[in-house]
Short mmCIF file of C-alpha atoms and ligand atoms in Angstrom, two decimals:
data_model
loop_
_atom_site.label_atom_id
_atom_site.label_comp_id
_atom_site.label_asym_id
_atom_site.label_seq_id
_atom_site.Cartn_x
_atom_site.Cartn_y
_atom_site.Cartn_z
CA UNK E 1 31.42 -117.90 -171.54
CA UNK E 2 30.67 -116.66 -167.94
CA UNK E 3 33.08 -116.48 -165.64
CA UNK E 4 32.86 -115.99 -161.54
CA UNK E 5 36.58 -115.63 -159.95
CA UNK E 6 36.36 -116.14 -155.94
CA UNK E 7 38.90 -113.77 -153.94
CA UNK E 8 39.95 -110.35 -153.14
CA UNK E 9 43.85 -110.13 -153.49
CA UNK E 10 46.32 -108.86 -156.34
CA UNK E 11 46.50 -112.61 -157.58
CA UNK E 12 42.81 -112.61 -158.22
CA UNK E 13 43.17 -108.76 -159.91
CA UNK E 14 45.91 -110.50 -161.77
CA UNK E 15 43.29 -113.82 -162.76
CA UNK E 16 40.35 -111.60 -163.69
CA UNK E 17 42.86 -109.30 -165.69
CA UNK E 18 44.09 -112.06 -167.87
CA UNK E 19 41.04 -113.80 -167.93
CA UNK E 20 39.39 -110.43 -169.44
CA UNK E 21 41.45 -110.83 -172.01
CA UNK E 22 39.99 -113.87 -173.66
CA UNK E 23 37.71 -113.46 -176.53
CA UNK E 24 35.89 -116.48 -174.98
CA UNK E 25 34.18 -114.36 -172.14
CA UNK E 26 31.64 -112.62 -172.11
CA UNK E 27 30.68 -111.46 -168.58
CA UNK E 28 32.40 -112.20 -165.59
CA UNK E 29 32.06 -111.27 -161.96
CA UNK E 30 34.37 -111.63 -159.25
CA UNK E 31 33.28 -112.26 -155.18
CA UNK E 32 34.25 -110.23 -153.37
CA UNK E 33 36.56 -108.96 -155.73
CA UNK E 34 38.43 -105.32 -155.18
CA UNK E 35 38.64 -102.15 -156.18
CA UNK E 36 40.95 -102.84 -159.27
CA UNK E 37 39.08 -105.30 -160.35
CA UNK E 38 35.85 -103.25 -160.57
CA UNK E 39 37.52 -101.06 -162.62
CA UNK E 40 38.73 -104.13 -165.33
CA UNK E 41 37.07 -104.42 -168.87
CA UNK E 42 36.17 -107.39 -171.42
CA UNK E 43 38.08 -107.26 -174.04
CA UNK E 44 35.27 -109.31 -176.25
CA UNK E 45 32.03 -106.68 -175.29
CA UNK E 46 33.69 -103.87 -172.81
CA UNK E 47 31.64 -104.94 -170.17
CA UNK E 48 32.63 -104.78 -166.87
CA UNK E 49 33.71 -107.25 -164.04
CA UNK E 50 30.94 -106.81 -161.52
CA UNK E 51 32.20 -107.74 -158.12
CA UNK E 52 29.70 -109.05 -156.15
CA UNK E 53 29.64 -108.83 -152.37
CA UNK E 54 30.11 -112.60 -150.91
CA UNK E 55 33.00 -113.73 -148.91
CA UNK E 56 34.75 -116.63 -150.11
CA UNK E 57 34.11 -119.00 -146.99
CA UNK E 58 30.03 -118.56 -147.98
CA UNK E 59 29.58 -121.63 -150.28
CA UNK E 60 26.03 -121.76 -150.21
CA UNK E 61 26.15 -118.56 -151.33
CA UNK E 62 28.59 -118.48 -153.78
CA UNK E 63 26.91 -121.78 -155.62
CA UNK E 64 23.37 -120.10 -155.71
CA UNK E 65 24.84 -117.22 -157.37
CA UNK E 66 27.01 -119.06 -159.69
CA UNK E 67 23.30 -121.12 -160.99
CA UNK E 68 21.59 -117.90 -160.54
CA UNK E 69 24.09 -116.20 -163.32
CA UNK E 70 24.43 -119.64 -165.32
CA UNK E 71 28.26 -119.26 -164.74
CA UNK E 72 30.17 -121.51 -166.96
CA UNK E 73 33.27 -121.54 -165.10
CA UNK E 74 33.99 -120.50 -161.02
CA UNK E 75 38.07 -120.07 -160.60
CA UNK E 76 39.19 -120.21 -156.92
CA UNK E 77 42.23 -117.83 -156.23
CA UNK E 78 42.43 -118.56 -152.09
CA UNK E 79 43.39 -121.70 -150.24
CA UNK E 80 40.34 -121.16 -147.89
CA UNK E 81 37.61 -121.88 -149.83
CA UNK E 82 39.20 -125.19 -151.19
CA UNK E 83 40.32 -126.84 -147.77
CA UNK E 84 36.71 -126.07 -147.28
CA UNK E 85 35.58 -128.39 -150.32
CA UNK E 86 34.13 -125.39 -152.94
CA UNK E 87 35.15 -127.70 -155.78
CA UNK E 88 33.39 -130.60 -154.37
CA UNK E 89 30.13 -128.71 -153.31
CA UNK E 90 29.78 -127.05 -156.72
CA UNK E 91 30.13 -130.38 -158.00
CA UNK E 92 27.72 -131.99 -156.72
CA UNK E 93 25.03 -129.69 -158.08
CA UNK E 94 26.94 -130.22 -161.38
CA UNK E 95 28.19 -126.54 -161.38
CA UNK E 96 32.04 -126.30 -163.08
CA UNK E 97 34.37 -125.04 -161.20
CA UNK E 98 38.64 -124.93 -161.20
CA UNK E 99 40.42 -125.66 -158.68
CA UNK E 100 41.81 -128.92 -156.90
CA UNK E 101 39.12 -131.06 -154.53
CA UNK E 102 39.36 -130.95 -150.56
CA UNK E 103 41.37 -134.32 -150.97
CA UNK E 104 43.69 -132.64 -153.05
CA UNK E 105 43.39 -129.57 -151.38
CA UNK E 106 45.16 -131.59 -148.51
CA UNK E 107 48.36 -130.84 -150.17
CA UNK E 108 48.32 -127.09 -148.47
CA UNK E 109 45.28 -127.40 -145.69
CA UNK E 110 47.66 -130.29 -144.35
CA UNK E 111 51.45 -130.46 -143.89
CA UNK E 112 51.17 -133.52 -142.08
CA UNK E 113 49.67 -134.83 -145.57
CA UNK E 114 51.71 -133.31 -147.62
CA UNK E 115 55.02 -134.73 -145.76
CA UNK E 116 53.74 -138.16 -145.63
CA UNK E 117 53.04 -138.64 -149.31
CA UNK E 118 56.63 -137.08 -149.90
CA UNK E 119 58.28 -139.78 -147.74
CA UNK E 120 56.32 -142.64 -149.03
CA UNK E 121 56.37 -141.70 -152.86
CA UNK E 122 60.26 -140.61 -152.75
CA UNK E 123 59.72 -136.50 -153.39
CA UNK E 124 63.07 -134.97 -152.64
CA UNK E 125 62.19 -132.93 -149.08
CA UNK E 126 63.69 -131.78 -145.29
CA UNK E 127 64.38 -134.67 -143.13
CA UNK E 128 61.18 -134.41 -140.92
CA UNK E 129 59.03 -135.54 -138.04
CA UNK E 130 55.60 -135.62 -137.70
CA UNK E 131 53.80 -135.44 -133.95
CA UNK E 132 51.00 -134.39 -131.64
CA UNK E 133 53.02 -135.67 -128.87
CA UNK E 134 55.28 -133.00 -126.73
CA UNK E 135 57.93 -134.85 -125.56
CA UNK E 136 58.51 -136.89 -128.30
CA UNK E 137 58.53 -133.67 -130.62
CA UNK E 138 61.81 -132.20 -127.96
CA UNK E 139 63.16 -135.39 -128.57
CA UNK E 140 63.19 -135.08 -132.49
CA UNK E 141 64.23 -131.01 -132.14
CA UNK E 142 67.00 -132.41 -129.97
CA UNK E 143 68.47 -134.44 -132.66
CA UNK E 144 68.54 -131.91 -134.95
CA UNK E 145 70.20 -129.56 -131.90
CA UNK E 146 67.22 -127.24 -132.38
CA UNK E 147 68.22 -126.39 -135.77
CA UNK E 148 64.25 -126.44 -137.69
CA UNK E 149 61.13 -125.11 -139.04
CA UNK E 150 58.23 -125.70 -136.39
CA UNK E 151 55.28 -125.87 -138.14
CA UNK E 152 51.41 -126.30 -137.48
CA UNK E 153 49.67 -128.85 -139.51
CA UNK E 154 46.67 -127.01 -141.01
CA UNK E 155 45.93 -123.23 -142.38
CA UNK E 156 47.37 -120.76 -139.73
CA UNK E 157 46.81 -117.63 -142.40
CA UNK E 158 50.38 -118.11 -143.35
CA UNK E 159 51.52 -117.37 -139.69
CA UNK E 160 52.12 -121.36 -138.68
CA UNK E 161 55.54 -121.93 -139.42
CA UNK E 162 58.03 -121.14 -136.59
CA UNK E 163 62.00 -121.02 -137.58
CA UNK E 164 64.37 -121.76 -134.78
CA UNK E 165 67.99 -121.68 -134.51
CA UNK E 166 68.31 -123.43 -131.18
CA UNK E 167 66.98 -125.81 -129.02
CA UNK E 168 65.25 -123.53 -126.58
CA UNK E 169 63.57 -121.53 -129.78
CA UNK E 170 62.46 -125.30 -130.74
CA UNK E 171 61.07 -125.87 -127.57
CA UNK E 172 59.40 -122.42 -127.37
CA UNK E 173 57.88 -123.09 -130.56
CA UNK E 174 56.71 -126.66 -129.93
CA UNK E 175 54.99 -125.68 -126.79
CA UNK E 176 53.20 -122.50 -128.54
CA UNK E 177 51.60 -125.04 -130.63
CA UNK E 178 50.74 -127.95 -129.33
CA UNK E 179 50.63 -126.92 -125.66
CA UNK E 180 49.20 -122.91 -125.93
CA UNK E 181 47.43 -123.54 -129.19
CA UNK E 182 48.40 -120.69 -130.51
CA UNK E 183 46.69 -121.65 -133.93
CA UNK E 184 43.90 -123.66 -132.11
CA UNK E 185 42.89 -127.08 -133.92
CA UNK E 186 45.31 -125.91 -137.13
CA UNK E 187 48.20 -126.94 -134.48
CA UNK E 188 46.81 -130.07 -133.32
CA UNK E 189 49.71 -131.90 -135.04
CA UNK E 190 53.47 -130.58 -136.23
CA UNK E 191 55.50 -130.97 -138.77
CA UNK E 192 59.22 -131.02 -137.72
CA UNK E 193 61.68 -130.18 -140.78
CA UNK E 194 65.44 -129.77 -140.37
CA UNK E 195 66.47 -126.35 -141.08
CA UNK E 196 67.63 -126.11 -145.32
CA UNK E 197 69.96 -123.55 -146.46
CA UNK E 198 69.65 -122.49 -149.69
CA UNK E 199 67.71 -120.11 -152.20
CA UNK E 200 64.36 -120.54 -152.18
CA UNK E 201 62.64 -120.23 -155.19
CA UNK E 202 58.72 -121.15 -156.28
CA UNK E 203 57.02 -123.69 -158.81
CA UNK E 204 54.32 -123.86 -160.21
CA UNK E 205 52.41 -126.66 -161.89
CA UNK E 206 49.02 -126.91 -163.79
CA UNK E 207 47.50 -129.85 -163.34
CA UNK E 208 44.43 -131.88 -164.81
CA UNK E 209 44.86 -134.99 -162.67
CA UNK E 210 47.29 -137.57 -165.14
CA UNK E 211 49.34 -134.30 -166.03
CA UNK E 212 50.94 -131.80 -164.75
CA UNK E 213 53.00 -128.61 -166.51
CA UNK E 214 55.56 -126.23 -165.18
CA UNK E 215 55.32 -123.00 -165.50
CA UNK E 216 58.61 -121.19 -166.14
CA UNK E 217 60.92 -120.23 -162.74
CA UNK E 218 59.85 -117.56 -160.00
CA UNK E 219 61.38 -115.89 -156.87
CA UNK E 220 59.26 -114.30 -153.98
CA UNK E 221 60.81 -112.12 -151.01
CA UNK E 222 58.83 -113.56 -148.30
CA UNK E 223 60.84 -111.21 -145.54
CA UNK E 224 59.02 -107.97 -145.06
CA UNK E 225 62.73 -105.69 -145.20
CA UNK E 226 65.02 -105.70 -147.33
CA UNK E 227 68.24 -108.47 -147.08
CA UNK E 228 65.67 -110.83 -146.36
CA UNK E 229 65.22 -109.47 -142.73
CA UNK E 230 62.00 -108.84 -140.60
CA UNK E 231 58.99 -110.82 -140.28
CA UNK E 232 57.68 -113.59 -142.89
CA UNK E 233 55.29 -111.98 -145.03
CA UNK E 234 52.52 -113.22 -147.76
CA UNK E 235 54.97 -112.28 -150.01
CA UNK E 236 56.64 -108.78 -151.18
CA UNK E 237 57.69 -109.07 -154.51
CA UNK E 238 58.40 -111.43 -157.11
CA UNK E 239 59.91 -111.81 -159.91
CA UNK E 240 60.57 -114.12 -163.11
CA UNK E 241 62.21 -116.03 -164.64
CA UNK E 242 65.22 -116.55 -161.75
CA UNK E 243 68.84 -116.56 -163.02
CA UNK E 244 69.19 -119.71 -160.22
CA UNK E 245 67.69 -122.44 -161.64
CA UNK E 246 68.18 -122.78 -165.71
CA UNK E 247 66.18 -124.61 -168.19
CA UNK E 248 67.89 -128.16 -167.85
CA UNK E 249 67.68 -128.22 -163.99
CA UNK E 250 64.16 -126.56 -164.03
CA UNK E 251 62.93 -129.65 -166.37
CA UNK E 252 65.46 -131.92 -163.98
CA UNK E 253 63.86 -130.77 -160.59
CA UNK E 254 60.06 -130.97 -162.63
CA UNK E 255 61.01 -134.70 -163.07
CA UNK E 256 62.32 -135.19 -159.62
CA UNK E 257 59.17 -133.78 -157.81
CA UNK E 258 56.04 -133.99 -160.71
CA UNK E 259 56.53 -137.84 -161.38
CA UNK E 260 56.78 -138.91 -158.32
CA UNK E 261 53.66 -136.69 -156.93
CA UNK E 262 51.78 -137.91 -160.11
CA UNK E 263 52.22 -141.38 -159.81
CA UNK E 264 51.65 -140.91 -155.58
CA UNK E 265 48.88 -139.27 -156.57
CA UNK E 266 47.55 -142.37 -159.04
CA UNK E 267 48.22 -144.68 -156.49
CA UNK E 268 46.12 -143.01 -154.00
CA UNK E 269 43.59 -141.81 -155.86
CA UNK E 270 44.01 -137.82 -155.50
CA UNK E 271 42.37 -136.21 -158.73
CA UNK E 272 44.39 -133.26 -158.58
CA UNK E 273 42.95 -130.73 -160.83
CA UNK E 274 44.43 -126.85 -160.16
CA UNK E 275 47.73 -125.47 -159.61
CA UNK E 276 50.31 -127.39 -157.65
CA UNK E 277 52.84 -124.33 -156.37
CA UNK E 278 56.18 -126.51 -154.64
CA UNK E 279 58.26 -124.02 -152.48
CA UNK E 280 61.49 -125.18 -152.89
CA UNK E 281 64.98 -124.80 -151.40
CA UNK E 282 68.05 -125.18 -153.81
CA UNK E 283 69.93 -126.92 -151.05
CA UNK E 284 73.64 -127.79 -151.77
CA UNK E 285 72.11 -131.52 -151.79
CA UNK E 286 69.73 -130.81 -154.68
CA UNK E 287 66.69 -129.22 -155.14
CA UNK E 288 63.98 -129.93 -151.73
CA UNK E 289 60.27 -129.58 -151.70
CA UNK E 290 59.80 -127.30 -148.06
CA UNK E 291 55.85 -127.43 -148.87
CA UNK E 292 53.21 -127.25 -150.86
CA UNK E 293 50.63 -125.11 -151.74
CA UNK E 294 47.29 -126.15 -153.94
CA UNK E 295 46.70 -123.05 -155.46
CA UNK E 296 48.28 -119.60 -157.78
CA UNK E 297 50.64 -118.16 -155.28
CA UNK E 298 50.26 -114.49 -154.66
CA UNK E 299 52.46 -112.61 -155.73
CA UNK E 300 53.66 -115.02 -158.28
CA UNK E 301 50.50 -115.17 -160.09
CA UNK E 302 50.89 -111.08 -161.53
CA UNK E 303 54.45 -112.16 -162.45
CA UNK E 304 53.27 -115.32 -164.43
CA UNK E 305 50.28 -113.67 -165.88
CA UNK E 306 52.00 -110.74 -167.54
CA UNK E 307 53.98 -113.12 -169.01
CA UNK E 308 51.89 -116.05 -170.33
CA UNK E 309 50.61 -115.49 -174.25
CA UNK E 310 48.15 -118.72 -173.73
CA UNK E 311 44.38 -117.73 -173.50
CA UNK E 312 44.11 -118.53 -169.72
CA UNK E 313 40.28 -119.83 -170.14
CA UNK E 314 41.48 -122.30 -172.46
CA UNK E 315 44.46 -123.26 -169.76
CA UNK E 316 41.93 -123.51 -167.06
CA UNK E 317 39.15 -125.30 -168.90
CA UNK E 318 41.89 -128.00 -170.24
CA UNK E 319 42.95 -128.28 -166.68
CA UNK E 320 39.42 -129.26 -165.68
CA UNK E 321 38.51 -131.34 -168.90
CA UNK E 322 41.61 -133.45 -168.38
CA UNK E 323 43.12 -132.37 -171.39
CA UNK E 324 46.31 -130.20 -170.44
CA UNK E 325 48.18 -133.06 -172.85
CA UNK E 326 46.29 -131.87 -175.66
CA UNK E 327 47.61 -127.60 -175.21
CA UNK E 328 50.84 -125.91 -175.43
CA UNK E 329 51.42 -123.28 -172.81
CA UNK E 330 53.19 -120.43 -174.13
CA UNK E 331 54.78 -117.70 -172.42
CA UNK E 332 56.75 -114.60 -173.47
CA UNK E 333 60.52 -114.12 -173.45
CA UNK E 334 59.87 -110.91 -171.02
CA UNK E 335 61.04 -110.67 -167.71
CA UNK E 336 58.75 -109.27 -165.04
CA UNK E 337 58.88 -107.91 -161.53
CA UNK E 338 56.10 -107.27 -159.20
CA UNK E 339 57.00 -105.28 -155.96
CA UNK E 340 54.37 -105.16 -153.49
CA UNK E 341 53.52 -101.72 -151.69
CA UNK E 342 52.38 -102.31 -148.16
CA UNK E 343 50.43 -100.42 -145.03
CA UNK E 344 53.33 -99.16 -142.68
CA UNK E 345 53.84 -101.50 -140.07
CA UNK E 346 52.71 -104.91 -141.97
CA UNK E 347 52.65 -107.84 -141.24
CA UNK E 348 52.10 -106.29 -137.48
CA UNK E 349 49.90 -104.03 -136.90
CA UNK E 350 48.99 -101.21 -139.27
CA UNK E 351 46.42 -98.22 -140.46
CA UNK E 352 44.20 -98.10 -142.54
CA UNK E 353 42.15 -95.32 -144.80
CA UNK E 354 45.56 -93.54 -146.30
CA UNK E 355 44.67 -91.76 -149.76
CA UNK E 356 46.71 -93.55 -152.32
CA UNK E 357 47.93 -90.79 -155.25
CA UNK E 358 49.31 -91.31 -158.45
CA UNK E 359 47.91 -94.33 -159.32
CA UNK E 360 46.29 -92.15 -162.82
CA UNK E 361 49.83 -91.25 -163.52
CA UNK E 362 51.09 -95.47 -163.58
CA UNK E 363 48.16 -96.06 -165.70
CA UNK E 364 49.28 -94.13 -168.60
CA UNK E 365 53.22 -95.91 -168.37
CA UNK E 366 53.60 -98.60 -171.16
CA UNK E 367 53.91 -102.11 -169.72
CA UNK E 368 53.50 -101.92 -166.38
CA UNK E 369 50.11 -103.03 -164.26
CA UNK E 370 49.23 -102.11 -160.87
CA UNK E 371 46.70 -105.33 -159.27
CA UNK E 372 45.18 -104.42 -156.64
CA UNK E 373 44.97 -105.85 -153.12
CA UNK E 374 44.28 -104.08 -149.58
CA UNK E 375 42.86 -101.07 -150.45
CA UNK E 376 39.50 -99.50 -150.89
CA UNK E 377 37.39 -96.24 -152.45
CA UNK E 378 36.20 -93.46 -150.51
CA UNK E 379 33.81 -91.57 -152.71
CA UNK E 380 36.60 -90.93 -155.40
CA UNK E 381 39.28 -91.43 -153.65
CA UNK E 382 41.13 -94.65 -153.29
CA UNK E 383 42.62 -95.70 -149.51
CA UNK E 384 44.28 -98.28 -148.01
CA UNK E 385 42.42 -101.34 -146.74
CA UNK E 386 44.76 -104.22 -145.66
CA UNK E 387 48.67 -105.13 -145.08
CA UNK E 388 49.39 -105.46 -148.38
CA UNK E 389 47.82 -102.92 -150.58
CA UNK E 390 49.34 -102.92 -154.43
CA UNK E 391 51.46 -105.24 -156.49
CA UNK E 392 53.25 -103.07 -158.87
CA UNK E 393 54.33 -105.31 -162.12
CA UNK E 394 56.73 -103.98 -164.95
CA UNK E 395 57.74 -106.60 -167.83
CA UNK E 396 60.25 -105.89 -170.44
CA UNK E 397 63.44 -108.08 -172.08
CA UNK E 398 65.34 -108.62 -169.64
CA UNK E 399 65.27 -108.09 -165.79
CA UNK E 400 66.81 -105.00 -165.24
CA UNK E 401 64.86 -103.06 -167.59
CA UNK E 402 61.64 -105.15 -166.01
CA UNK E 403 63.19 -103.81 -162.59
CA UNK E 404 63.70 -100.19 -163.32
CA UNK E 405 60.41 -99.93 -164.88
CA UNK E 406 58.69 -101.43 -161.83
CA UNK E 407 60.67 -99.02 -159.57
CA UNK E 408 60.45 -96.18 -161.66
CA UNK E 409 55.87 -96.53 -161.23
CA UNK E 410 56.57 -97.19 -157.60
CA UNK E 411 58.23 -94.27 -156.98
CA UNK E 412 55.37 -92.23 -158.86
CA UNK E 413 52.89 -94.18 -156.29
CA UNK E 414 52.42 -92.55 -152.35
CA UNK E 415 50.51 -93.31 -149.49
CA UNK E 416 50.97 -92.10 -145.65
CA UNK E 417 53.67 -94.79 -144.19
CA UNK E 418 53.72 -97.05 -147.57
CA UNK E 419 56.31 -99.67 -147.33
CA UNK E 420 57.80 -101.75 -150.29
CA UNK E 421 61.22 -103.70 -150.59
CA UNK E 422 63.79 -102.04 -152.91
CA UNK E 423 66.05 -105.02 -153.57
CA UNK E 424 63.10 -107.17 -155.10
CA UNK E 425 64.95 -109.03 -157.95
CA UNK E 426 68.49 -107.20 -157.23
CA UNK E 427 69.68 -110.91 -155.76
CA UNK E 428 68.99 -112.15 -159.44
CA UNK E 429 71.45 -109.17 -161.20
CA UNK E 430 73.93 -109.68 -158.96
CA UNK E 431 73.56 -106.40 -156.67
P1 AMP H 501 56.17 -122.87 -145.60
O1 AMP H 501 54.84 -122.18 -145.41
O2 AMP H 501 56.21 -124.26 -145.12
O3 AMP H 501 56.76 -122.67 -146.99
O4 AMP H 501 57.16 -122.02 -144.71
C1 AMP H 501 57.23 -120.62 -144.76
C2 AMP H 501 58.66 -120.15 -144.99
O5 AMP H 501 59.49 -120.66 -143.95
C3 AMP H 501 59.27 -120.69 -146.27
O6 AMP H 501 58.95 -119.87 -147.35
C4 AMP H 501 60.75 -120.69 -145.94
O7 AMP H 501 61.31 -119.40 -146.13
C5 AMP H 501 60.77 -121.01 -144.47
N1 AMP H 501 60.97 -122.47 -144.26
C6 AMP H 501 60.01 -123.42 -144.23
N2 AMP H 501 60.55 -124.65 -144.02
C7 AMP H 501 61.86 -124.47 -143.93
C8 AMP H 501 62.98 -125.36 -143.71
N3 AMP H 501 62.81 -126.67 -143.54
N4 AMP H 501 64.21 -124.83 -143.69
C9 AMP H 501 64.40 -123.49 -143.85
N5 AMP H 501 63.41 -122.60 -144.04
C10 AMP H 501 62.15 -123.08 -144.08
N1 LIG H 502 53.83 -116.17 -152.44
C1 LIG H 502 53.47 -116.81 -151.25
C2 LIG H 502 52.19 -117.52 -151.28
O1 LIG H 502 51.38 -117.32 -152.18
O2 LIG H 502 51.95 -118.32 -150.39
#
C-alpha cells in the first residue's frame, strides 16, 4: 500500500512513524514532511519516507501528486487543509483519503458550529453565547461579571481564544475581535463561554461516521511555563493515561458526549470520518466539552502512538471503510510522556538556526523517540526551525519511570535558549 501523510509537525513524525511500521506499506511519502521524518524507514522493504516539498494548503497540488504516485491512502495530520475541504476535493476525483469532510471539519474550523450542535443535541458544555453583535456580546459578558473565554469563531492558528477574569478584560477582548479584527474574517462571530474550573484533560475518538471509539485518557500542558503559567501554547507536553479520569468515568463521559454527537450527527447528516479530539474540563458539575477539534491533537498523537499495538493502516482504513465496528483497538499497558523542547522565547517571538546536539546520543536509549517538529538541516547539522522544535517521548510501566526516562533524553538534548516544561506529568504523581 502507498501512503502520502500531509503535515510537518511532531504529530505527523509520530503518524508516519507508526504508520512505517505496518507490514501493509510499501512506500510512503510525506508533504512537506520534516527532517525526522526523512530520516524514518519501512519496516516491510527499508525504504525510505520521501518528503516531498508541497505545503499543505496546495490541494491541487497535493491531489496531482497523490494520482501521479497511485497513492492508496492520503492521511491529513493539520486542521488547515480540512476546513479547506482536502477530503472532499480528493474525493471527487475518487482519490482515498482520511480525514473528516469540510462539513465535518466544521467541528474545529467553527466554534459557532460546534456550540450550536452541543446545545441542540444535549452535549454536556460551558453555558455560552454566540454573537457578531457588540453590544449585545457586553451584555452577555456582563452576566457572567466578565468571568469567560472570548473566543473567535474560525481558525485563528490556535491564538483565538481570549480568557478574562473581569469585565473590562471581556470587553477588551470582545472589541479586539469583532471591532479591531484582530483575527480578520476568523472573528467575524464569538463564542462566549463562562469561565470552567477544573482539570482539563483531552479525548480522542476515531470515527467512521455510525461509530466512534475512545482512545484511552491524555493530559496536555497547554501553558508555555511551568505551574501552568505564561502564554497558551500548541501544547508542551503530554502525557498518558491521566490518573484523573478512571476507566468507569472515561467510558461514562464517552457515553455522555459520543452518543449524543453521533446521533446529532445522524440527524444532520455530518459523515464524520477522522478523529474527533473533545477538550474537556472535569468541572465539579461533571465532565464539559470546552471545544472540539477534528483532527490527532499534537502533542497527544506521539503519546497515543507509542502506545497503540493496532496496525494504524488498518485503524485508518476501517475508519474510512465504515467498518471501525468490525476492529478492536488495542493499546499497551505502558505509560508515556512526551515533553516538548521549544525555541527560547516561544510562543512570542524567537530565533532560529541553533545547532541541536545530542540527538545521536537519544537515539541509542531503549524506548524513547524523539518526533520531530521546528527544526531543520544545515549540511549535517540539524538547527532549529520553528517555536516548537522536538517532542521527546519515553514509555515504560508506569508513569514515573515513563517520566524519568523522558527527562533523563531531554537533559542529554541542547540547543542555544531551548525551553521545555519540567513538571510535564508531575500533576499526575502527585508532585
Ligand atoms: P479552546 O481552543 O477552545 O480549547 O481554548 C484554548 C484553551 O483555553 C483551552 O485549552 C482551555 O485551557 C482554555 N479555555 C477554553 N474555554 C474555556 C472555558 N470556558 N473555561 C476555562 N478555560 C477555557
Ligand atoms: N494539543 C493541542 C492541540 O493539538 O490542539
Amino acid at each position: 500500500m502507498k501512503i502520502l501523510v500531509i503535515g510537518s509537525g511532531g504529530r505527523e513524525h509520530a503518524l508516519v512513524w507508526k504508520l512505517a511500521q505496518s507490514p501493509h506499506v510499501t512506500q510512503m511519502w510525506c508533504a512537506p514532511g520534516n527532517v525526522g521524518i526523512a530520516e524514518e524507514r519501512l519496516a516491510k522493504n527499508s525504504g525510505a519516507v520521501e518528503c516531498v516539498n508541497i505545503s499543505t494548503d496546495q490541494l491541487p497540488a497535493l491531489l496531482a501528486f497523490a494520482q501521479e504516485k497511485k497513492v492508496d491512502l492520503t492521511v491529513v495530520g493539520p486542521d488547515n487543509p480540512l476546513a479547506l475541504g482536502i477530503v472532499d476535493f480528493f474525493q471527487k476525483s475518487g482519490q482515498r483519503i482520511w480525514g473528516p469532510n469540510q462539513k465535518a471539519a466544521q467541528f474545529e474550523s467553527s466554534k459557532v458550529f460546534s456550540q450550536d450542535f452541543m446545545e441542540k443535541h444535549g452535549i454536556p458544555t460551558a453555558c455560552a453565547g454566540t454573537f457578531s453583535d457588540v453590544k449585545e456580546a457586553r451584555r452577555f459578558a456582563e452576566s457572567l461579571e466578565g468571568k469567560c473565554a472570548v473566543k473567535a469563531d474560525g481558525l485563528a492558528l490556535g491564538k483565538g481564544v481570549l480568557i478574562c477574569a473581569t469585565l473590562e478584560e471581556a470587553k477588551k477582548a470582545i472589541d479586539e475581535i469583532l471591532v479591531n479584527k484582530a483575527f480578520g474574517i476568523a472573528g467575524a462571530k464569538i463564542v462566549i463561554q463562562e469561565f470552567l474550573e477544573g482539570m482539563e484533560i483531552s479525548l480522542h475518538a476515531i470515527c467512521d461516521g455510525k461509530t466512534a471509539k475512545l482512545f484511552p485518557t491524555a493530559q496536555d500542558h497547554k501553558r508555555a511555563l511551568e505551574g501552568d503559567q505564561g502564554l497558551n501554547t500548541g501544547g508542551m507536553g503530554t502525557y498518558s493515561p491521566t490518573p484523573f479520569l478512571n476507566e468507569t468515568e472515561l467510558a461514562e463521559t464517552g457515553r455522555k458526549i459520543l452518543f449524543p454527537w453521533l446521533k446529532g450527527c445522524a440527524e444532520e447528516g455530518i459523515d464524520f470520518r477522522g478523529i474527533l479530539y473533545p477538550g474537556i474540563m472535569l468541572t465539579k458539575n461533571g465532565p464539559k466539552v470546552l471545544e472540539f477539534n477534528a483532527r490527532f491533537g499534537d502533542p497527544e498523537t506521539q503519546i497515543y502512538l507509542t502506545r497503540l499495538e493496532s496496525d494504524l493502516v488498518e485503524v485508518l482504513d476501517a475508519s474510512v471503510n465504515g467498518t471501525l465496528d468490525k476492529i478492536d483497538l488495542k493499546w499497551n499497558s505502558n505509560a508515556s510522556v512526551c515533553v516538548v523542547m521549544a525555541s527560547g522565547g516561544y510562543p512570542g517571538d524567537y530565533a532560529k538556526g541553533k545547532p541541536i546536539s545530542g540527538l545521536d546520543v537519544v537515539a541509542k536509549l531503549p524506548n524513547t523517540k524523539v518526533f520531530h517538529a521546528g527544526n531543520a538541516r544545515h549540511g549535517n547539522r540539524i538547527v532549529t526551525n520553528g517555536g516548537r522544535v522536538l517532542g521527546v517521548t519515553s514509555w515504560a510501566s508506569d508513569l514515573k519511570k515513563a517520566r524519568a526516562a523522558a527527562y533523563l533524553a531531554v537533559g542529554k538534548i541542547q540547543f542555544d535558549g531551548a525551553q521545555f516544561r519540567r513538571d510535564i506529568a508531575a500533576k499526575a504523581l502527585g508532585q
